[in-house]
mmCIF file of C-alpha atoms in Angstrom:
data_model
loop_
_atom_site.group_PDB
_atom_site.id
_atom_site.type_symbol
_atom_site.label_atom_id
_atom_site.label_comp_id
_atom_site.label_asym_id
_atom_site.label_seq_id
_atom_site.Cartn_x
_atom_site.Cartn_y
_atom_site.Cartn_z
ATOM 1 C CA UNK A 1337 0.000 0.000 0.000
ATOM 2 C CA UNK A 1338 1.095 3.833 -1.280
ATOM 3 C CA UNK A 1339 1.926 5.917 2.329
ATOM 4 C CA UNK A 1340 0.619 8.922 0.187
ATOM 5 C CA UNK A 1341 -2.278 8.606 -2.217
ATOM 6 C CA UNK A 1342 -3.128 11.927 -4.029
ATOM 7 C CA UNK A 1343 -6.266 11.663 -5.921
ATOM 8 C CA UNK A 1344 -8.141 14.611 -8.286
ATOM 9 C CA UNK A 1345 -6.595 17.546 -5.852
ATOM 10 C CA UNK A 1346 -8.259 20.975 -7.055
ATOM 11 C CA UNK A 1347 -7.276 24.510 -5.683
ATOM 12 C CA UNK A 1348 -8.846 27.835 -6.480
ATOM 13 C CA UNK A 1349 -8.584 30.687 -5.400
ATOM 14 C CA UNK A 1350 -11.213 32.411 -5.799
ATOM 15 C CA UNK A 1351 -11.603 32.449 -10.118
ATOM 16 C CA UNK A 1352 -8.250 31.376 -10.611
ATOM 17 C CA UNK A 1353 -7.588 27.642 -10.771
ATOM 18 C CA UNK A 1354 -4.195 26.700 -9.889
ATOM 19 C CA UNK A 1355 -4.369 23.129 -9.011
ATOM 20 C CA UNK A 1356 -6.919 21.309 -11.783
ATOM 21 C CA UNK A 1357 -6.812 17.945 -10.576
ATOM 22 C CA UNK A 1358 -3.600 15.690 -9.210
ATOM 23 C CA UNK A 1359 -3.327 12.473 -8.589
ATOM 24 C CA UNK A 1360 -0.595 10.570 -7.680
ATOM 25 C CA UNK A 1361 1.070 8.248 -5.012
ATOM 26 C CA UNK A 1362 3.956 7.998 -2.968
ATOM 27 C CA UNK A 1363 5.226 4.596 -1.674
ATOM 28 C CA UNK A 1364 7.760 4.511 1.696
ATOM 29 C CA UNK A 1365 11.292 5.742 1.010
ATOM 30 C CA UNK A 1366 10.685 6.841 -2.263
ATOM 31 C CA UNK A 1367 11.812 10.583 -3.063
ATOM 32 C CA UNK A 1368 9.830 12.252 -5.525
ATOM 33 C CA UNK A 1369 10.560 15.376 -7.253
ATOM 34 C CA UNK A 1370 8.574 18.309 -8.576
ATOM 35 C CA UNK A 1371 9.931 20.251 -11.125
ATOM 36 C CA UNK A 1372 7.860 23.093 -13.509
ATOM 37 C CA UNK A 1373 7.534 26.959 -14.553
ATOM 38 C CA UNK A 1374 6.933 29.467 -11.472
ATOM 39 C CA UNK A 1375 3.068 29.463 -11.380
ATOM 40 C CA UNK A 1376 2.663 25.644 -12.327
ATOM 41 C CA UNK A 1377 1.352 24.922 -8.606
ATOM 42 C CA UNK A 1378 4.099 23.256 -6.856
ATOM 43 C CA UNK A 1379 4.158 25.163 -4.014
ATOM 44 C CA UNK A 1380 0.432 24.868 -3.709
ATOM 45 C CA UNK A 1381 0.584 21.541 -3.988
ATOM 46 C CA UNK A 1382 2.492 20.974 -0.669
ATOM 47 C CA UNK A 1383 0.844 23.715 0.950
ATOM 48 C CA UNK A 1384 -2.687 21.367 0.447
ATOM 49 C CA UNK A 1385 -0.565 18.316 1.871
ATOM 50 C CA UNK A 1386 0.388 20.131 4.723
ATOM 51 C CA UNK A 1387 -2.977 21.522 5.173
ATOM 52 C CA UNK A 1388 -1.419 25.275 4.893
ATOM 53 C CA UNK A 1389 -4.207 25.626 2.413
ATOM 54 C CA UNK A 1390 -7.749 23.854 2.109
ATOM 55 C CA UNK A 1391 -8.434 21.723 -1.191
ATOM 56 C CA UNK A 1392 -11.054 22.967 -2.820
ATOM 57 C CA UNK A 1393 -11.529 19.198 -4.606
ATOM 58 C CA UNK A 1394 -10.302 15.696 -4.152
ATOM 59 C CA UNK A 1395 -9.008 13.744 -1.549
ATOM 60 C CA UNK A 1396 -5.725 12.970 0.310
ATOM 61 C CA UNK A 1397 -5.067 9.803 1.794
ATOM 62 C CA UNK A 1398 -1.954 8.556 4.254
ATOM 63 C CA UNK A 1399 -1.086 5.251 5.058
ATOM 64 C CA UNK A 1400 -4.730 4.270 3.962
ATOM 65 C CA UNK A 1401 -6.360 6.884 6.089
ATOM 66 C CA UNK A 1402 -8.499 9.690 4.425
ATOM 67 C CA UNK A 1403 -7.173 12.620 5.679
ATOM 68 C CA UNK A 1404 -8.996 14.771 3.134
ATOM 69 C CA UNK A 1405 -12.094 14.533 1.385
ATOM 70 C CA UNK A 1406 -13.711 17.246 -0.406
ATOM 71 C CA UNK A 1407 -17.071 15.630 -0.235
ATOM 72 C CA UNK A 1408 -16.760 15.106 3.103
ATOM 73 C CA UNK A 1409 -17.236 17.711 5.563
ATOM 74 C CA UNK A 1410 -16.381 15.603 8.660
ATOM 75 C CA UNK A 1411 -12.246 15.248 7.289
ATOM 76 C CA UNK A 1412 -12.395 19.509 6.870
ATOM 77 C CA UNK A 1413 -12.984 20.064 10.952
ATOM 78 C CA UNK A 1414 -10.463 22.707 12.428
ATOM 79 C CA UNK A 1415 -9.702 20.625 15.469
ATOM 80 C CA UNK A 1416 -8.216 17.913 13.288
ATOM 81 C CA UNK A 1417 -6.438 19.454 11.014
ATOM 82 C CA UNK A 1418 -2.756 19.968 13.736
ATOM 83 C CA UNK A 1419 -2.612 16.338 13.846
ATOM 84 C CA UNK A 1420 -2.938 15.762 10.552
ATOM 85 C CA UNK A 1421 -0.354 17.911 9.871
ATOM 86 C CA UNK A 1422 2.182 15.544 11.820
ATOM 87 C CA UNK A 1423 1.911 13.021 9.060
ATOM 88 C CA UNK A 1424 3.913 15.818 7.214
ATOM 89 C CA UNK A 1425 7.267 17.884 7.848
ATOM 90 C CA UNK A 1426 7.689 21.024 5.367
ATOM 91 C CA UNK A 1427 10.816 23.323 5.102
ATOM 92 C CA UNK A 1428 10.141 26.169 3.789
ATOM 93 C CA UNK A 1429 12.182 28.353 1.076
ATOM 94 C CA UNK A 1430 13.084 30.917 3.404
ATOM 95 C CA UNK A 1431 14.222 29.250 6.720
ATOM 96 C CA UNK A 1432 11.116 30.366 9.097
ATOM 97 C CA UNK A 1433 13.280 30.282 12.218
ATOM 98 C CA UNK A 1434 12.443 31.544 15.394
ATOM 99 C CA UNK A 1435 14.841 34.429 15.573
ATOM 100 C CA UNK A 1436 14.998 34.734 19.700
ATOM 101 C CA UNK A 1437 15.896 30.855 19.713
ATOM 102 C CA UNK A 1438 18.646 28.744 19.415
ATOM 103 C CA UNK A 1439 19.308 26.488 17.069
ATOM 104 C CA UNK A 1440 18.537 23.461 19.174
ATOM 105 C CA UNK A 1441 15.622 25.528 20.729
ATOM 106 C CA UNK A 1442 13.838 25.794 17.420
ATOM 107 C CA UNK A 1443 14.126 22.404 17.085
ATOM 108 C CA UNK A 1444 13.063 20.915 20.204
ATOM 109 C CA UNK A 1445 9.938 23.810 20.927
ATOM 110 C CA UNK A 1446 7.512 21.495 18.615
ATOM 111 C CA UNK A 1447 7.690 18.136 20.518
ATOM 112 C CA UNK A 1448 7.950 20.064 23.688
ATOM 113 C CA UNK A 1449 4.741 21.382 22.927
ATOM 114 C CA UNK A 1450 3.117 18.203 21.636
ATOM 115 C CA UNK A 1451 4.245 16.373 25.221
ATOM 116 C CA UNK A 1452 2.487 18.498 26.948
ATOM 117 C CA UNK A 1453 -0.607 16.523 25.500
ATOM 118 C CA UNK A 1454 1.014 13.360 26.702
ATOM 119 C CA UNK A 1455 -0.732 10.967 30.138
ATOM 120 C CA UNK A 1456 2.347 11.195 31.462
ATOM 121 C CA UNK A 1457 3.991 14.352 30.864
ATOM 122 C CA UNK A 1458 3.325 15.508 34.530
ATOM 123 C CA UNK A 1459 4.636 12.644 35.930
ATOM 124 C CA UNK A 1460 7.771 11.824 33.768
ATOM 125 C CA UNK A 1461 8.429 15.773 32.620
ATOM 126 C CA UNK A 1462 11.966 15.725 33.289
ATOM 127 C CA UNK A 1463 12.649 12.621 31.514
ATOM 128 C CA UNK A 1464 10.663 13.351 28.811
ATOM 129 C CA UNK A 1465 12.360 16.519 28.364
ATOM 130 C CA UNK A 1466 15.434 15.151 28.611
ATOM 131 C CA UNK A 1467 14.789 12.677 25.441
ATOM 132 C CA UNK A 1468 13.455 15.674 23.609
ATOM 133 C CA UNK A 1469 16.382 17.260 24.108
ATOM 134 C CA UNK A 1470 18.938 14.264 23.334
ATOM 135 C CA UNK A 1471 17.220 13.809 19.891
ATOM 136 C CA UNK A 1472 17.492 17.471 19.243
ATOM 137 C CA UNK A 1473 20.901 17.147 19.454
ATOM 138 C CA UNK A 1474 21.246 13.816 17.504
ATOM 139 C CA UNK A 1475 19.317 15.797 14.702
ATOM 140 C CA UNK A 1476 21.170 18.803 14.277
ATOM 141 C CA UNK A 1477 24.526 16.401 14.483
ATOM 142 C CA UNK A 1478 22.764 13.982 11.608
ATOM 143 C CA UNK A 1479 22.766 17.939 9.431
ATOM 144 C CA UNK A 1480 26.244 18.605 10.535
ATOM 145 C CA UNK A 1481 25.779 21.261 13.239
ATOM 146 C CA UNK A 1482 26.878 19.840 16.308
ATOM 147 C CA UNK A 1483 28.285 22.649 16.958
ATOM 148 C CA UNK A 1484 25.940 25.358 16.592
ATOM 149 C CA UNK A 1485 23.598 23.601 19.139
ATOM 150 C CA UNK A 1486 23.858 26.858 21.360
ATOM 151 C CA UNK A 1487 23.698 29.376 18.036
ATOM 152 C CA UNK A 1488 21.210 31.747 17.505
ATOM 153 C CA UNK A 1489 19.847 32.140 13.952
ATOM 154 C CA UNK A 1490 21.730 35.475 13.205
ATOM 155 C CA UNK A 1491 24.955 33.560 13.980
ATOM 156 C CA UNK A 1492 24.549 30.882 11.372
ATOM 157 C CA UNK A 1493 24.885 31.159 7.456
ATOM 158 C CA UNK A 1494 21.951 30.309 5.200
ATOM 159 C CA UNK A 1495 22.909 27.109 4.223
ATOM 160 C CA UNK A 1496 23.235 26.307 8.169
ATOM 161 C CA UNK A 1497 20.062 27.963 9.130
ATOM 162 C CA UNK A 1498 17.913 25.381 6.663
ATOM 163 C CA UNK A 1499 20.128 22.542 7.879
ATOM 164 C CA UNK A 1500 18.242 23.746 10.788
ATOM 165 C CA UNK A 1501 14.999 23.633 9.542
ATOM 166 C CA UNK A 1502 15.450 20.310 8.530
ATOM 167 C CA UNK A 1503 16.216 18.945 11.584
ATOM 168 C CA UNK A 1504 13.348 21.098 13.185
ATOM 169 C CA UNK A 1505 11.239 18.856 10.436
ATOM 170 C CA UNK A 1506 12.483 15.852 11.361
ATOM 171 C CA UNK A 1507 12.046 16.415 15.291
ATOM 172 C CA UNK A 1508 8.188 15.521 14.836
ATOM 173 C CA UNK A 1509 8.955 12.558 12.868
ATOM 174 C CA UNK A 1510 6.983 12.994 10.123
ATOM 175 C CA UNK A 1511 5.880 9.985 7.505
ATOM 176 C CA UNK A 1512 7.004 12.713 4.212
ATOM 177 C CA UNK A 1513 9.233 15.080 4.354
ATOM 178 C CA UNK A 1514 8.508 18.123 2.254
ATOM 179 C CA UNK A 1515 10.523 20.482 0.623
ATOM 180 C CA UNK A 1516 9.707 24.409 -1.083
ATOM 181 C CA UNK A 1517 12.520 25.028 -3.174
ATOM 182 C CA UNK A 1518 14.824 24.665 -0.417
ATOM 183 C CA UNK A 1519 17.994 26.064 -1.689
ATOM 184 C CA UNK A 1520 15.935 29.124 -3.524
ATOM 185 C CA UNK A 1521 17.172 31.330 -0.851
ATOM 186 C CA UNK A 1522 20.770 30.711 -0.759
ATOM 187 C CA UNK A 1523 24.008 31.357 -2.938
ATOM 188 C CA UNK A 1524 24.983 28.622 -4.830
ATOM 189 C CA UNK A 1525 28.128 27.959 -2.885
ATOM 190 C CA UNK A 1526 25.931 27.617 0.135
ATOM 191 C CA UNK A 1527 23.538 25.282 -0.867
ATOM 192 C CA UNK A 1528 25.623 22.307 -1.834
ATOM 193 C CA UNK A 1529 25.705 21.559 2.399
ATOM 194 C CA UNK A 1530 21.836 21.591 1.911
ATOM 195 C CA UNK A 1531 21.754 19.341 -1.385
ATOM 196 C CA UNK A 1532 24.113 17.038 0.779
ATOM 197 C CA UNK A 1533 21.690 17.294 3.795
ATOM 198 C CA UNK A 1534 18.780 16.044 1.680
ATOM 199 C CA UNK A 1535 20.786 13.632 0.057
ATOM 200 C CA UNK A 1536 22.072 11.895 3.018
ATOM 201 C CA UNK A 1537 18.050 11.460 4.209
ATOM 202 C CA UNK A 1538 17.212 9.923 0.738
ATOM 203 C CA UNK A 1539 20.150 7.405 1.366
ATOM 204 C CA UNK A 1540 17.910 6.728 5.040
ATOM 205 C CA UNK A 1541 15.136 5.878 2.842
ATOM 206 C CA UNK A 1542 13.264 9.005 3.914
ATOM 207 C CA UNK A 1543 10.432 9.378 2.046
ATOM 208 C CA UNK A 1544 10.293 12.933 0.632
ATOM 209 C CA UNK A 1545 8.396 15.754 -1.916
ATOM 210 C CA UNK A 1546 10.909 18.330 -2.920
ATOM 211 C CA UNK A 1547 9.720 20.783 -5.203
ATOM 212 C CA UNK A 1548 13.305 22.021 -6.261
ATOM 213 C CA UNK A 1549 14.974 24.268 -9.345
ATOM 214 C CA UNK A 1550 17.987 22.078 -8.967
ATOM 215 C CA UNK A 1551 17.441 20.010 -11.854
ATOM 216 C CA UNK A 1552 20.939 18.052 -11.803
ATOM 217 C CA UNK A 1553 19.921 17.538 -7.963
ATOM 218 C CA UNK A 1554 16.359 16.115 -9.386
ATOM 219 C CA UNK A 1555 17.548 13.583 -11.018
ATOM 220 C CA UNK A 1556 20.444 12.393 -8.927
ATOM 221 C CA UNK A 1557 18.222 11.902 -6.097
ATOM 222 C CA UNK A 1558 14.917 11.013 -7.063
ATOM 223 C CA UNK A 1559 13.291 7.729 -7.212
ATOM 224 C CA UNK A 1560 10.555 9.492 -9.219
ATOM 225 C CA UNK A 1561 9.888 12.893 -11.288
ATOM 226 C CA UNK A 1562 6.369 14.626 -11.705
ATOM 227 C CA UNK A 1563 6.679 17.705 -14.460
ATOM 228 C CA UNK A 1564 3.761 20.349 -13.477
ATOM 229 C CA UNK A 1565 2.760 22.578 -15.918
ATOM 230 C CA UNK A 1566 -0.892 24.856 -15.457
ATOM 231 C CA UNK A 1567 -1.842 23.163 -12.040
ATOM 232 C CA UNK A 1568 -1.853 19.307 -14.258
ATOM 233 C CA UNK A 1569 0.747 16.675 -14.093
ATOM 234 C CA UNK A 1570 1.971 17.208 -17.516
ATOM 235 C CA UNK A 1571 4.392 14.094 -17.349
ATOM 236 C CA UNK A 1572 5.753 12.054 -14.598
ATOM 237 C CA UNK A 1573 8.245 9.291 -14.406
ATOM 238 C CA UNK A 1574 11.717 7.923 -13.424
ATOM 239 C CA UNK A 1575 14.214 10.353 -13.732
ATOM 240 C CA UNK A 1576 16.700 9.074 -16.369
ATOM 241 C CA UNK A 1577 13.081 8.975 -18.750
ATOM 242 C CA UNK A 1578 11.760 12.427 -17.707
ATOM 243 C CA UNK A 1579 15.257 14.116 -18.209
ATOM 244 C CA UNK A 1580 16.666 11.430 -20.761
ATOM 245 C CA UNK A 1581 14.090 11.481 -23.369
ATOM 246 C CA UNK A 1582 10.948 13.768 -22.097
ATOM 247 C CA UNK A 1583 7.885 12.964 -24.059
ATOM 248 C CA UNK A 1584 5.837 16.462 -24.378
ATOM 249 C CA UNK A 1585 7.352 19.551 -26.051
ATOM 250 C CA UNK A 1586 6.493 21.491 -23.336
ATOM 251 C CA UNK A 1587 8.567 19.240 -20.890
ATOM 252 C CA UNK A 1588 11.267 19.870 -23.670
ATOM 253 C CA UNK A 1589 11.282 23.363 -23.547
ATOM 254 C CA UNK A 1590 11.335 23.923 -20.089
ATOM 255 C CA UNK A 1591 14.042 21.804 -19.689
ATOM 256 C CA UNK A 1592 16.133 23.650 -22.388
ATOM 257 C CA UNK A 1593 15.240 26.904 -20.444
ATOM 258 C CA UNK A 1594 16.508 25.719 -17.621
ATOM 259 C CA UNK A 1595 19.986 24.278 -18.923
#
């Protein structure tokens, strides 16, 4: 069974339809890529998966649970939609760091938070803080910052503040990990340590959506390529096909752009 099954995903915004109707699914440890023009609807797309946006149609489904359904009104409730949002870490394009934290205080604040909810928080705080804190550490040494632990966010360089981000994703253990164009933001000397962070997780059999520019990156390190072009999946496949010998002319031309 898929962990991620997209199927007929719609998005307007009021008369403007960005997202006309994806489908697609994602098994575990695969790493899929989406590539396509600004305005195609890739960040859209992960915004809906993270539930940063409501769908206006289709239905998303994770590990064979509906988590969306347009039809449905009772998968749409406000209370539910924080803990659906666990079956998903994003990192955004532009960092999103807490400023007046650390680096391993950014990281740890989430699952802090979320123990708080936990029978035996008030009973077993200091251990539990404790083990939130170890794995913050072991997270931000997995990205190659064990020594920025203490680091605020104007201390670090770009490249080192979405290594952060990353790990902050991680710390809630998320079944996908989701990426926004995650070296957009950076210098292209910089984010090689980021293209090695993400590569490093797809060797852990992470499964992960990055929507990425980095087209060399895309097909290094994807098990799987979707090409989005006016909110459709214009063409989708293994990477050496998509980038090899791309079928539409569209797909062609985008890809000569991009050279």
């Amino acid at each position: 069974m898929a962990i991620l099954e997209v199927r007929d995903l719609k998005k307007h915004f009021g008369p403007v339809n960005v997202l006309n109707g994806i489908s697609f699914s994602l098994e575990k440890g695969e790493v899929l890529s989406v590539i396509g023009s600004s305005g195609s609807g890739k960040t859209t797309l992960l915004r809906c998966l993270n539930f940063l946006e409501t769908p206006s149609g289709g239905q998303i489904h994770v590990k064979g649970e509906c988590l969306f359904d347009a039809a449905d009104p009772s998968t749409q409730k406000e209370a539910g939609v924080r803990k659906k949002r666990l079956h998903f870490g994003l990192v955004f394009q532009s960092f999103n760091l807490f400023p007046q934290y650390t680096a391993l205080q950014n990281v740890t604040l989430a699952p802090q938070l979320l123990a708080r909810e936990r029978e035996d928080y008030r009973q077993d705080r200091a251990r539990i803080l404790a083990e939130i804190q170890e794995e913050g550490q072991s997270l931000l040494e997995q990205v190659g910052l064990a020594d920025k632990l203490h680091s605020y966010p104007h201390q670090l360089s770009g490249g080192q503040q979405q290594r952060v981000a990353i790990a902050r994703a991680l710390a809630l253990k998320p079944d996908i990990l989701c990426f926004d164009e995650p070296t957009s933001a950076l210098d292209p000397e910089i984010s090689g340590e980021v293209l090695r962070a993400i590569r490093r997780l797809a060797e852990q059999h992470m499964t992960m959506i990055i929507v990425t520019h980095e087209m060399g990156f895309a097909r290094d390190v994807s098990s799987r390529v979707i090409f989005m072009d006016g909110g459709l999946i214009a063409e989708e496949g293994p990477p050496e096909a998509l980038f090899g010998s791309p079928k539409s002319q569209r797909l062609q031309a985008f890809l000569q752009a991009v050279r």
